[in-house]
mmCIF file of C-alpha atoms in Angstrom:
data_model
loop_
_atom_site.group_PDB
_atom_site.id
_atom_site.type_symbol
_atom_site.label_atom_id
_atom_site.label_comp_id
_atom_site.label_asym_id
_atom_site.label_seq_id
_atom_site.Cartn_x
_atom_site.Cartn_y
_atom_site.Cartn_z
ATOM 1 C CA UNK A 1 -26.463 -9.228 -2.316
ATOM 2 C CA UNK A 2 -25.820 -6.665 -4.543
ATOM 3 C CA UNK A 3 -22.217 -7.080 -5.379
ATOM 4 C CA UNK A 4 -19.533 -4.181 -6.086
ATOM 5 C CA UNK A 5 -18.739 -3.467 -9.601
ATOM 6 C CA UNK A 6 -15.442 -2.254 -7.942
ATOM 7 C CA UNK A 7 -14.583 -5.323 -7.218
ATOM 8 C CA UNK A 8 -14.702 -6.616 -10.752
ATOM 9 C CA UNK A 9 -12.375 -7.100 -12.881
ATOM 10 C CA UNK A 10 -12.097 -7.315 -16.877
ATOM 11 C CA UNK A 11 -13.074 -11.387 -16.634
ATOM 12 C CA UNK A 12 -16.367 -10.641 -14.373
ATOM 13 C CA UNK A 13 -17.143 -7.992 -16.639
ATOM 14 C CA UNK A 14 -17.161 -10.294 -19.147
ATOM 15 C CA UNK A 15 -19.488 -12.340 -17.195
ATOM 16 C CA UNK A 16 -22.046 -10.471 -16.188
ATOM 17 C CA UNK A 17 -22.529 -8.818 -19.761
ATOM 18 C CA UNK A 18 -22.536 -12.276 -21.030
ATOM 19 C CA UNK A 19 -25.293 -12.828 -18.168
ATOM 20 C CA UNK A 20 -27.527 -10.397 -18.734
ATOM 21 C CA UNK A 21 -27.022 -10.947 -22.696
ATOM 22 C CA UNK A 22 -25.674 -8.294 -23.679
ATOM 23 C CA UNK A 23 -22.917 -7.850 -26.705
ATOM 24 C CA UNK A 24 -19.373 -8.504 -25.067
ATOM 25 C CA UNK A 25 -18.204 -5.114 -26.449
ATOM 26 C CA UNK A 26 -19.486 -3.602 -23.565
ATOM 27 C CA UNK A 27 -17.872 -5.142 -21.159
ATOM 28 C CA UNK A 28 -14.873 -3.505 -21.842
ATOM 29 C CA UNK A 29 -17.337 0.158 -21.341
ATOM 30 C CA UNK A 30 -18.574 -0.574 -18.185
ATOM 31 C CA UNK A 31 -14.797 -1.505 -17.096
ATOM 32 C CA UNK A 32 -13.391 1.566 -18.434
ATOM 33 C CA UNK A 33 -16.413 3.518 -16.470
ATOM 34 C CA UNK A 34 -15.464 1.878 -13.428
ATOM 35 C CA UNK A 35 -12.537 1.420 -13.316
ATOM 36 C CA UNK A 36 -10.840 4.044 -15.323
ATOM 37 C CA UNK A 37 -13.330 7.154 -15.129
ATOM 38 C CA UNK A 38 -13.893 6.207 -11.925
ATOM 39 C CA UNK A 39 -17.959 6.552 -11.983
ATOM 40 C CA UNK A 40 -19.528 6.545 -8.529
ATOM 41 C CA UNK A 41 -23.022 6.044 -10.265
ATOM 42 C CA UNK A 42 -23.712 3.436 -13.039
ATOM 43 C CA UNK A 43 -26.488 6.482 -14.482
ATOM 44 C CA UNK A 44 -23.987 8.364 -15.308
ATOM 45 C CA UNK A 45 -22.697 5.355 -17.938
ATOM 46 C CA UNK A 46 -23.782 6.984 -20.495
ATOM 47 C CA UNK A 47 -22.918 5.549 -23.655
ATOM 48 C CA UNK A 48 -25.183 2.273 -21.911
ATOM 49 C CA UNK A 49 -28.212 2.336 -22.637
ATOM 50 C CA UNK A 50 -30.975 2.750 -20.314
ATOM 51 C CA UNK A 51 -32.129 -0.894 -20.186
ATOM 52 C CA UNK A 52 -28.632 -1.964 -19.735
ATOM 53 C CA UNK A 53 -28.511 -0.327 -16.850
ATOM 54 C CA UNK A 54 -31.296 -1.245 -15.219
ATOM 55 C CA UNK A 55 -29.899 -4.228 -15.302
ATOM 56 C CA UNK A 56 -26.611 -3.900 -13.944
ATOM 57 C CA UNK A 57 -28.358 -2.180 -11.078
ATOM 58 C CA UNK A 58 -30.457 -5.355 -10.429
ATOM 59 C CA UNK A 59 -27.300 -7.038 -9.621
ATOM 60 C CA UNK A 60 -24.217 -5.241 -8.859
ATOM 61 C CA UNK A 61 -23.258 -0.916 -7.936
ATOM 62 C CA UNK A 62 -20.354 1.452 -7.010
ATOM 63 C CA UNK A 63 -19.523 1.477 -3.061
ATOM 64 C CA UNK A 64 -17.865 4.597 -3.077
ATOM 65 C CA UNK A 65 -16.329 5.217 0.338
ATOM 66 C CA UNK A 66 -17.411 8.660 2.580
ATOM 67 C CA UNK A 67 -14.489 10.933 2.759
ATOM 68 C CA UNK A 68 -14.494 11.925 6.704
ATOM 69 C CA UNK A 69 -12.004 14.042 7.162
ATOM 70 C CA UNK A 70 -9.458 15.153 4.527
ATOM 71 C CA UNK A 71 -5.781 17.187 6.132
ATOM 72 C CA UNK A 72 -3.575 18.939 3.759
ATOM 73 C CA UNK A 73 0.219 19.168 4.699
ATOM 74 C CA UNK A 74 1.376 22.806 4.378
ATOM 75 C CA UNK A 75 5.096 21.915 4.841
ATOM 76 C CA UNK A 76 4.612 19.587 0.837
ATOM 77 C CA UNK A 77 1.061 19.463 -0.397
ATOM 78 C CA UNK A 78 0.238 15.703 1.459
ATOM 79 C CA UNK A 79 -3.222 14.891 1.514
ATOM 80 C CA UNK A 80 -4.153 12.337 4.322
ATOM 81 C CA UNK A 81 -7.911 11.042 4.549
ATOM 82 C CA UNK A 82 -9.767 8.832 6.499
ATOM 83 C CA UNK A 83 -12.116 7.086 4.536
ATOM 84 C CA UNK A 84 -15.021 5.165 5.864
ATOM 85 C CA UNK A 85 -16.685 2.124 4.343
ATOM 86 C CA UNK A 86 -20.210 1.224 3.545
ATOM 87 C CA UNK A 87 -19.662 -1.573 7.390
ATOM 88 C CA UNK A 88 -18.890 2.160 9.179
ATOM 89 C CA UNK A 89 -15.170 1.017 9.105
ATOM 90 C CA UNK A 90 -12.240 3.420 8.542
ATOM 91 C CA UNK A 91 -8.932 3.035 6.628
ATOM 92 C CA UNK A 92 -6.437 5.902 6.201
ATOM 93 C CA UNK A 93 -5.309 6.926 3.041
ATOM 94 C CA UNK A 94 -2.349 8.753 2.020
ATOM 95 C CA UNK A 95 -1.468 11.250 -1.696
ATOM 96 C CA UNK A 96 2.148 12.118 -2.025
ATOM 97 C CA UNK A 97 2.038 14.522 -5.050
ATOM 98 C CA UNK A 98 5.269 15.461 -6.373
ATOM 99 C CA UNK A 99 3.926 18.530 -8.391
ATOM 100 C CA UNK A 100 8.266 19.651 -9.913
ATOM 101 C CA UNK A 101 7.758 16.172 -11.613
ATOM 102 C CA UNK A 102 4.040 16.360 -12.547
ATOM 103 C CA UNK A 103 3.410 12.846 -10.630
ATOM 104 C CA UNK A 104 1.826 11.018 -7.503
ATOM 105 C CA UNK A 105 2.045 7.981 -5.189
ATOM 106 C CA UNK A 106 -1.068 7.181 -3.894
ATOM 107 C CA UNK A 107 -0.466 4.656 -0.347
ATOM 108 C CA UNK A 108 -2.927 2.709 -0.042
ATOM 109 C CA UNK A 109 -4.497 0.896 2.874
ATOM 110 C CA UNK A 110 -5.414 -3.280 3.299
ATOM 111 C CA UNK A 111 -7.025 -3.958 5.490
ATOM 112 C CA UNK A 112 -8.581 -2.107 8.930
ATOM 113 C CA UNK A 113 -6.293 -2.669 11.862
ATOM 114 C CA UNK A 114 -3.372 -5.233 11.210
ATOM 115 C CA UNK A 115 -3.084 -7.909 12.982
ATOM 116 C CA UNK A 116 0.982 -7.680 13.123
ATOM 117 C CA UNK A 117 0.733 -5.257 15.684
ATOM 118 C CA UNK A 118 4.639 -3.655 15.585
ATOM 119 C CA UNK A 119 4.414 -1.296 18.860
ATOM 120 C CA UNK A 120 5.845 1.827 16.729
ATOM 121 C CA UNK A 121 3.300 1.307 14.507
ATOM 122 C CA UNK A 122 -1.148 3.463 14.924
ATOM 123 C CA UNK A 123 -2.379 0.955 12.618
ATOM 124 C CA UNK A 124 -2.306 -1.800 14.734
ATOM 125 C CA UNK A 125 -2.813 -0.298 17.901
ATOM 126 C CA UNK A 126 -6.608 -0.617 17.329
ATOM 127 C CA UNK A 127 -6.376 -4.588 16.793
ATOM 128 C CA UNK A 128 -7.566 -6.138 13.625
ATOM 129 C CA UNK A 129 -11.149 -5.545 12.006
ATOM 130 C CA UNK A 130 -10.908 -7.275 9.131
ATOM 131 C CA UNK A 131 -9.644 -7.301 5.314
ATOM 132 C CA UNK A 132 -11.232 -5.339 2.470
ATOM 133 C CA UNK A 133 -12.400 -5.738 -0.157
ATOM 134 C CA UNK A 134 -10.576 -5.310 -3.100
ATOM 135 C CA UNK A 135 -12.800 -2.676 -4.652
ATOM 136 C CA UNK A 136 -12.105 -0.660 -1.454
ATOM 137 C CA UNK A 137 -8.555 -0.768 -1.907
ATOM 138 C CA UNK A 138 -8.792 0.161 -5.902
ATOM 139 C CA UNK A 139 -11.500 2.949 -4.581
ATOM 140 C CA UNK A 140 -8.209 5.226 -2.618
ATOM 141 C CA UNK A 141 -6.593 5.188 -5.931
ATOM 142 C CA UNK A 142 -9.578 6.125 -7.971
ATOM 143 C CA UNK A 143 -10.574 8.516 -4.974
ATOM 144 C CA UNK A 144 -6.464 10.624 -5.824
ATOM 145 C CA UNK A 145 -7.630 10.194 -9.390
ATOM 146 C CA UNK A 146 -10.092 12.112 -9.246
ATOM 147 C CA UNK A 147 -8.974 14.827 -7.467
ATOM 148 C CA UNK A 148 -5.866 15.558 -10.799
ATOM 149 C CA UNK A 149 -8.329 17.884 -12.056
ATOM 150 C CA UNK A 150 -7.292 20.567 -9.862
ATOM 151 C CA UNK A 151 -3.850 19.982 -9.842
ATOM 152 C CA UNK A 152 -0.941 19.688 -11.736
ATOM 153 C CA UNK A 153 -0.102 15.933 -10.995
ATOM 154 C CA UNK A 154 -0.615 12.407 -12.289
ATOM 155 C CA UNK A 155 -1.122 9.011 -10.503
ATOM 156 C CA UNK A 156 1.544 7.388 -11.493
ATOM 157 C CA UNK A 157 2.279 5.299 -8.285
ATOM 158 C CA UNK A 158 0.806 3.169 -5.782
ATOM 159 C CA UNK A 159 1.858 2.019 -2.243
ATOM 160 C CA UNK A 160 0.629 -0.557 -0.418
ATOM 161 C CA UNK A 161 1.839 0.816 2.932
ATOM 162 C CA UNK A 162 -0.680 1.971 4.526
ATOM 163 C CA UNK A 163 -2.562 0.165 7.214
ATOM 164 C CA UNK A 164 -2.424 -3.514 7.364
ATOM 165 C CA UNK A 165 -0.395 -6.859 5.865
ATOM 166 C CA UNK A 166 -1.176 -6.669 2.557
ATOM 167 C CA UNK A 167 0.392 -10.588 2.151
ATOM 168 C CA UNK A 168 -2.219 -11.341 4.682
ATOM 169 C CA UNK A 169 -4.703 -10.235 1.933
ATOM 170 C CA UNK A 170 -3.069 -11.417 -0.647
ATOM 171 C CA UNK A 171 -6.023 -12.499 -2.969
ATOM 172 C CA UNK A 172 -7.656 -8.657 -2.771
ATOM 173 C CA UNK A 173 -4.690 -6.870 -3.045
ATOM 174 C CA UNK A 174 -3.390 -8.793 -6.029
ATOM 175 C CA UNK A 175 -6.222 -8.258 -7.906
ATOM 176 C CA UNK A 176 -6.487 -4.571 -7.357
ATOM 177 C CA UNK A 177 -2.694 -4.522 -8.660
ATOM 178 C CA UNK A 178 -4.187 -6.266 -11.665
ATOM 179 C CA UNK A 179 -6.915 -3.763 -12.124
ATOM 180 C CA UNK A 180 -4.676 -0.661 -11.765
ATOM 181 C CA UNK A 181 -2.306 -2.161 -14.153
ATOM 182 C CA UNK A 182 -5.050 -2.993 -17.125
ATOM 183 C CA UNK A 183 -4.577 -1.120 -20.172
ATOM 184 C CA UNK A 184 -8.289 -0.268 -20.396
ATOM 185 C CA UNK A 185 -8.319 1.430 -16.945
ATOM 186 C CA UNK A 186 -5.980 3.399 -14.269
ATOM 187 C CA UNK A 187 -2.668 1.924 -17.121
ATOM 188 C CA UNK A 188 -0.819 1.969 -13.915
ATOM 189 C CA UNK A 189 3.052 0.214 -14.607
ATOM 190 C CA UNK A 190 3.507 -2.808 -12.631
ATOM 191 C CA UNK A 191 7.283 -1.341 -11.517
ATOM 192 C CA UNK A 192 5.789 0.859 -10.364
ATOM 193 C CA UNK A 193 3.627 -0.931 -7.481
ATOM 194 C CA UNK A 194 4.906 -1.477 -4.562
ATOM 195 C CA UNK A 195 3.304 -4.304 -2.061
ATOM 196 C CA UNK A 196 4.700 -3.807 1.521
ATOM 197 C CA UNK A 197 4.924 -6.691 3.947
ATOM 198 C CA UNK A 198 6.300 -7.226 7.466
ATOM 199 C CA UNK A 199 8.019 -10.607 6.429
ATOM 200 C CA UNK A 200 4.848 -13.007 5.278
ATOM 201 C CA UNK A 201 6.269 -15.661 4.553
ATOM 202 C CA UNK A 202 4.186 -18.419 3.035
ATOM 203 C CA UNK A 203 2.689 -14.658 1.543
ATOM 204 C CA UNK A 204 6.373 -13.910 -0.526
ATOM 205 C CA UNK A 205 6.638 -17.548 -1.608
ATOM 206 C CA UNK A 206 3.171 -17.237 -3.457
ATOM 207 C CA UNK A 207 3.903 -13.554 -4.042
ATOM 208 C CA UNK A 208 6.862 -15.474 -6.319
ATOM 209 C CA UNK A 209 5.253 -17.270 -8.301
ATOM 210 C CA UNK A 210 3.442 -14.646 -10.289
ATOM 211 C CA UNK A 211 5.884 -13.193 -12.191
ATOM 212 C CA UNK A 212 4.828 -9.575 -11.165
ATOM 213 C CA UNK A 213 7.385 -6.663 -12.537
ATOM 214 C CA UNK A 214 5.942 -4.762 -8.858
ATOM 215 C CA UNK A 215 8.044 -4.135 -6.267
ATOM 216 C CA UNK A 216 8.351 -6.557 -3.368
ATOM 217 C CA UNK A 217 9.215 -4.215 0.257
ATOM 218 C CA UNK A 218 10.485 -5.642 3.582
ATOM 219 C CA UNK A 219 9.420 -3.861 6.956
ATOM 220 C CA UNK A 220 12.362 -5.176 8.344
ATOM 221 C CA UNK A 221 13.784 -2.364 10.938
ATOM 222 C CA UNK A 222 16.219 -4.887 12.701
ATOM 223 C CA UNK A 223 18.531 -8.597 11.840
ATOM 224 C CA UNK A 224 18.658 -9.533 15.287
ATOM 225 C CA UNK A 225 15.326 -12.138 16.166
ATOM 226 C CA UNK A 226 15.702 -11.035 19.464
ATOM 227 C CA UNK A 227 14.509 -7.670 18.787
ATOM 228 C CA UNK A 228 12.736 -7.028 15.334
ATOM 229 C CA UNK A 229 11.061 -10.132 17.716
ATOM 230 C CA UNK A 230 10.105 -7.505 19.939
ATOM 231 C CA UNK A 231 9.362 -4.716 16.696
ATOM 232 C CA UNK A 232 7.637 -6.951 14.268
ATOM 233 C CA UNK A 233 6.136 -10.032 16.514
ATOM 234 C CA UNK A 234 5.382 -11.441 13.112
ATOM 235 C CA UNK A 235 9.251 -11.992 13.330
ATOM 236 C CA UNK A 236 8.798 -14.896 16.203
ATOM 237 C CA UNK A 237 7.031 -17.119 13.653
ATOM 238 C CA UNK A 238 9.040 -16.364 10.772
ATOM 239 C CA UNK A 239 12.415 -15.779 12.059
ATOM 240 C CA UNK A 240 15.066 -13.626 10.223
ATOM 241 C CA UNK A 241 16.506 -17.111 8.617
ATOM 242 C CA UNK A 242 13.334 -17.786 7.304
ATOM 243 C CA UNK A 243 12.560 -14.932 6.026
ATOM 244 C CA UNK A 244 15.711 -14.716 4.730
ATOM 245 C CA UNK A 245 15.481 -18.156 2.374
ATOM 246 C CA UNK A 246 11.844 -16.842 1.426
ATOM 247 C CA UNK A 247 13.581 -14.131 -0.301
ATOM 248 C CA UNK A 248 15.912 -15.254 -1.948
ATOM 249 C CA UNK A 249 13.518 -18.100 -3.792
ATOM 250 C CA UNK A 250 11.941 -14.526 -4.816
ATOM 251 C CA UNK A 251 14.601 -13.252 -6.538
ATOM 252 C CA UNK A 252 15.614 -16.490 -7.666
ATOM 253 C CA UNK A 253 11.583 -16.982 -9.547
ATOM 254 C CA UNK A 254 10.852 -13.462 -10.086
ATOM 255 C CA UNK A 255 14.232 -11.479 -10.855
ATOM 256 C CA UNK A 256 13.158 -8.670 -8.793
ATOM 257 C CA UNK A 257 15.037 -7.118 -6.296
ATOM 258 C CA UNK A 258 13.822 -6.331 -2.985
ATOM 259 C CA UNK A 259 13.587 -3.014 -0.702
ATOM 260 C CA UNK A 260 14.170 -2.938 2.575
ATOM 261 C CA UNK A 261 12.765 -0.781 4.581
ATOM 262 C CA UNK A 262 14.128 -0.453 7.988
ATOM 263 C CA UNK A 263 13.056 2.614 10.553
ATOM 264 C CA UNK A 264 15.488 4.412 12.690
ATOM 265 C CA UNK A 265 14.282 4.378 16.199
ATOM 266 C CA UNK A 266 16.193 5.926 19.045
ATOM 267 C CA UNK A 267 18.500 3.389 21.531
ATOM 268 C CA UNK A 268 16.773 0.233 19.462
ATOM 269 C CA UNK A 269 18.701 -0.918 16.208
ATOM 270 C CA UNK A 270 20.314 3.287 15.052
ATOM 271 C CA UNK A 271 23.564 2.238 16.024
ATOM 272 C CA UNK A 272 26.982 1.621 14.060
ATOM 273 C CA UNK A 273 26.811 -1.723 14.531
ATOM 274 C CA UNK A 274 23.211 -2.284 13.823
ATOM 275 C CA UNK A 275 24.487 -0.715 10.104
ATOM 276 C CA UNK A 276 27.276 -2.722 9.680
ATOM 277 C CA UNK A 277 25.039 -5.926 10.237
ATOM 278 C CA UNK A 278 22.241 -4.896 8.798
ATOM 279 C CA UNK A 279 24.693 -4.293 5.251
ATOM 280 C CA UNK A 280 26.159 -7.642 6.040
ATOM 281 C CA UNK A 281 22.353 -9.054 6.109
ATOM 282 C CA UNK A 282 21.060 -7.297 2.790
ATOM 283 C CA UNK A 283 24.501 -8.523 0.691
ATOM 284 C CA UNK A 284 22.615 -11.587 0.540
ATOM 285 C CA UNK A 285 20.833 -9.687 -1.490
ATOM 286 C CA UNK A 286 20.131 -7.850 -5.427
ATOM 287 C CA UNK A 287 18.939 -5.207 -2.937
ATOM 288 C CA UNK A 288 18.395 -1.621 -1.635
ATOM 289 C CA UNK A 289 17.854 -0.565 1.639
ATOM 290 C CA UNK A 290 15.535 2.588 2.468
ATOM 291 C CA UNK A 291 15.525 4.260 5.852
ATOM 292 C CA UNK A 292 12.820 5.747 7.610
ATOM 293 C CA UNK A 293 13.161 8.148 10.159
ATOM 294 C CA UNK A 294 10.629 7.319 12.386
ATOM 295 C CA UNK A 295 7.362 9.148 12.385
ATOM 296 C CA UNK A 296 6.448 9.602 16.213
ATOM 297 C CA UNK A 297 3.140 9.138 18.109
ATOM 298 C CA UNK A 298 3.185 10.695 21.263
ATOM 299 C CA UNK A 299 1.399 7.032 23.267
ATOM 300 C CA UNK A 300 3.572 4.637 21.853
ATOM 301 C CA UNK A 301 7.314 6.419 23.715
ATOM 302 C CA UNK A 302 9.276 5.680 20.976
ATOM 303 C CA UNK A 303 11.619 8.993 19.453
ATOM 304 C CA UNK A 304 12.829 9.450 16.306
ATOM 305 C CA UNK A 305 16.556 8.941 16.190
ATOM 306 C CA UNK A 306 18.652 11.944 15.483
ATOM 307 C CA UNK A 307 19.443 13.235 11.956
ATOM 308 C CA UNK A 308 23.090 13.267 12.369
ATOM 309 C CA UNK A 309 22.169 9.704 13.355
ATOM 310 C CA UNK A 310 19.957 8.973 10.456
ATOM 311 C CA UNK A 311 23.058 9.975 8.148
ATOM 312 C CA UNK A 312 25.961 8.380 10.282
ATOM 313 C CA UNK A 313 23.631 4.865 9.796
ATOM 314 C CA UNK A 314 22.902 5.417 5.937
ATOM 315 C CA UNK A 315 27.084 6.890 6.023
ATOM 316 C CA UNK A 316 27.654 3.186 6.660
ATOM 317 C CA UNK A 317 25.246 1.267 4.453
ATOM 318 C CA UNK A 318 27.116 2.894 1.337
ATOM 319 C CA UNK A 319 30.205 2.584 3.058
ATOM 320 C CA UNK A 320 30.379 -0.978 3.059
ATOM 321 C CA UNK A 321 28.189 -1.005 -0.563
ATOM 322 C CA UNK A 322 25.157 -0.598 0.144
ATOM 323 C CA UNK A 323 22.233 0.715 -2.269
ATOM 324 C CA UNK A 324 20.805 3.381 0.137
ATOM 325 C CA UNK A 325 18.134 6.287 0.659
ATOM 326 C CA UNK A 326 16.457 7.859 3.271
ATOM 327 C CA UNK A 327 13.042 8.792 2.439
ATOM 328 C CA UNK A 328 11.979 12.100 2.065
ATOM 329 C CA UNK A 329 9.328 12.881 5.115
ATOM 330 C CA UNK A 330 6.128 13.929 4.342
ATOM 331 C CA UNK A 331 3.241 15.240 6.302
ATOM 332 C CA UNK A 332 4.647 15.777 9.508
ATOM 333 C CA UNK A 333 1.927 18.235 10.360
ATOM 334 C CA UNK A 334 -0.724 16.712 9.492
ATOM 335 C CA UNK A 335 -0.654 13.344 12.087
ATOM 336 C CA UNK A 336 1.630 11.367 9.058
ATOM 337 C CA UNK A 337 3.141 8.327 10.779
ATOM 338 C CA UNK A 338 0.515 5.444 9.844
ATOM 339 C CA UNK A 339 -2.270 5.177 11.873
ATOM 340 C CA UNK A 340 -2.531 7.708 13.824
ATOM 341 C CA UNK A 341 -5.637 9.776 12.142
ATOM 342 C CA UNK A 342 -7.534 6.871 12.607
ATOM 343 C CA UNK A 343 -6.333 6.683 16.190
ATOM 344 C CA UNK A 344 -7.585 9.926 17.042
ATOM 345 C CA UNK A 345 -11.166 9.010 15.681
ATOM 346 C CA UNK A 346 -11.373 5.363 17.520
ATOM 347 C CA UNK A 347 -10.817 7.943 20.365
#
C-alpha cells in the first residue's frame, strides 16, 4: 500500500531514506519539500535525483486534499474551506487572518464527524465516521501556507478546534503537532498551538506526560453536571469532579495554564448565577476563560445570548478575578458555526 508522505515525521523520513540506501541528508531535503514547501508532487522535489524520486514514488506519494468549496467573509476575510480526502470524506478547515498584525490562525479538524455529539454543534450531527490521519491534519495547515504568497499575513498559529475531539485521535494529533513544530518544517512554536478537548480525561492525563508547551483549551460550557450532561454528553462518562482532578494533574505536570471555553446559550448557561459558579470552578486552576458568543445553527434551535448578557457575564468573571476574554466573532456571513458548511454539503 502506498503511504502518504505527509504522515511522515523526521524519523519516518530517515527510515525511508535508509531503506532506499540513500545518503542520510536526503531525508532532511525530503522533509522540507513535504512539510515546509508543501510539495504536492514528488517530481517537484528538484534537488532530489530522478532515480531517488522514482524509488520514493514506488513506496509513497503525497495525498493532497481537494478544496470542494471556499468561502471568504466580506466582513473580516475569514476563509472557510470544505476539503475532500482521497476516500471521499469531507471536513472543514478555517483560516483566520489578522492583517494588522500580519499573522494568521488556522483552525484544523481532527475527525470526520464527531463522536461527542454536543447538541448545539453541527460537527457531530451526522455522526462519527473516522479519525483523520496525521497527513490529513497537516495538509489543512499546508493549504493555508500555500495562500501566503498572495497575502500580507503568515501562518503563525494552529488551533485544533475544528471538527472532532482531538484527544480521541491522540496519536495523529500529537504527531501532527511535532511535525508542525519541527524547525525544518513550518516551525510553528508549541505555545502557538492550541489543542481543545470536550473533557476526555484519559487524553488529558496522557497529554500531561508529554511535557509540551501547547495550550490546552477545555470546552466547558457549564459547571453544573446536569446541564453539562446535556450540552457535552461526554460529561456523563467524565463528570466535572473527574475532569477537575485530571486538569489539576495536567497543570502540575505540564506547568501550563488552562483555557476554559464557554459558549453562551440563551436561557441555558448565561445567568449571573452561572457566571458566579463558573468563577468559583475556575478559581481552582491557573486559568483563563474565553467566552464564545454562540454561532447558532437554525435547525438546532439554540439561540445566542444578547450582547448585554455576554458583557454582564464577562464583567462578573472579571470582578471575581478571573482573566476573561470574549472571542471575536469570525465568519458569521459564511456559515461560521463549526460543521455547518459540511452539513449543508451532505444535505
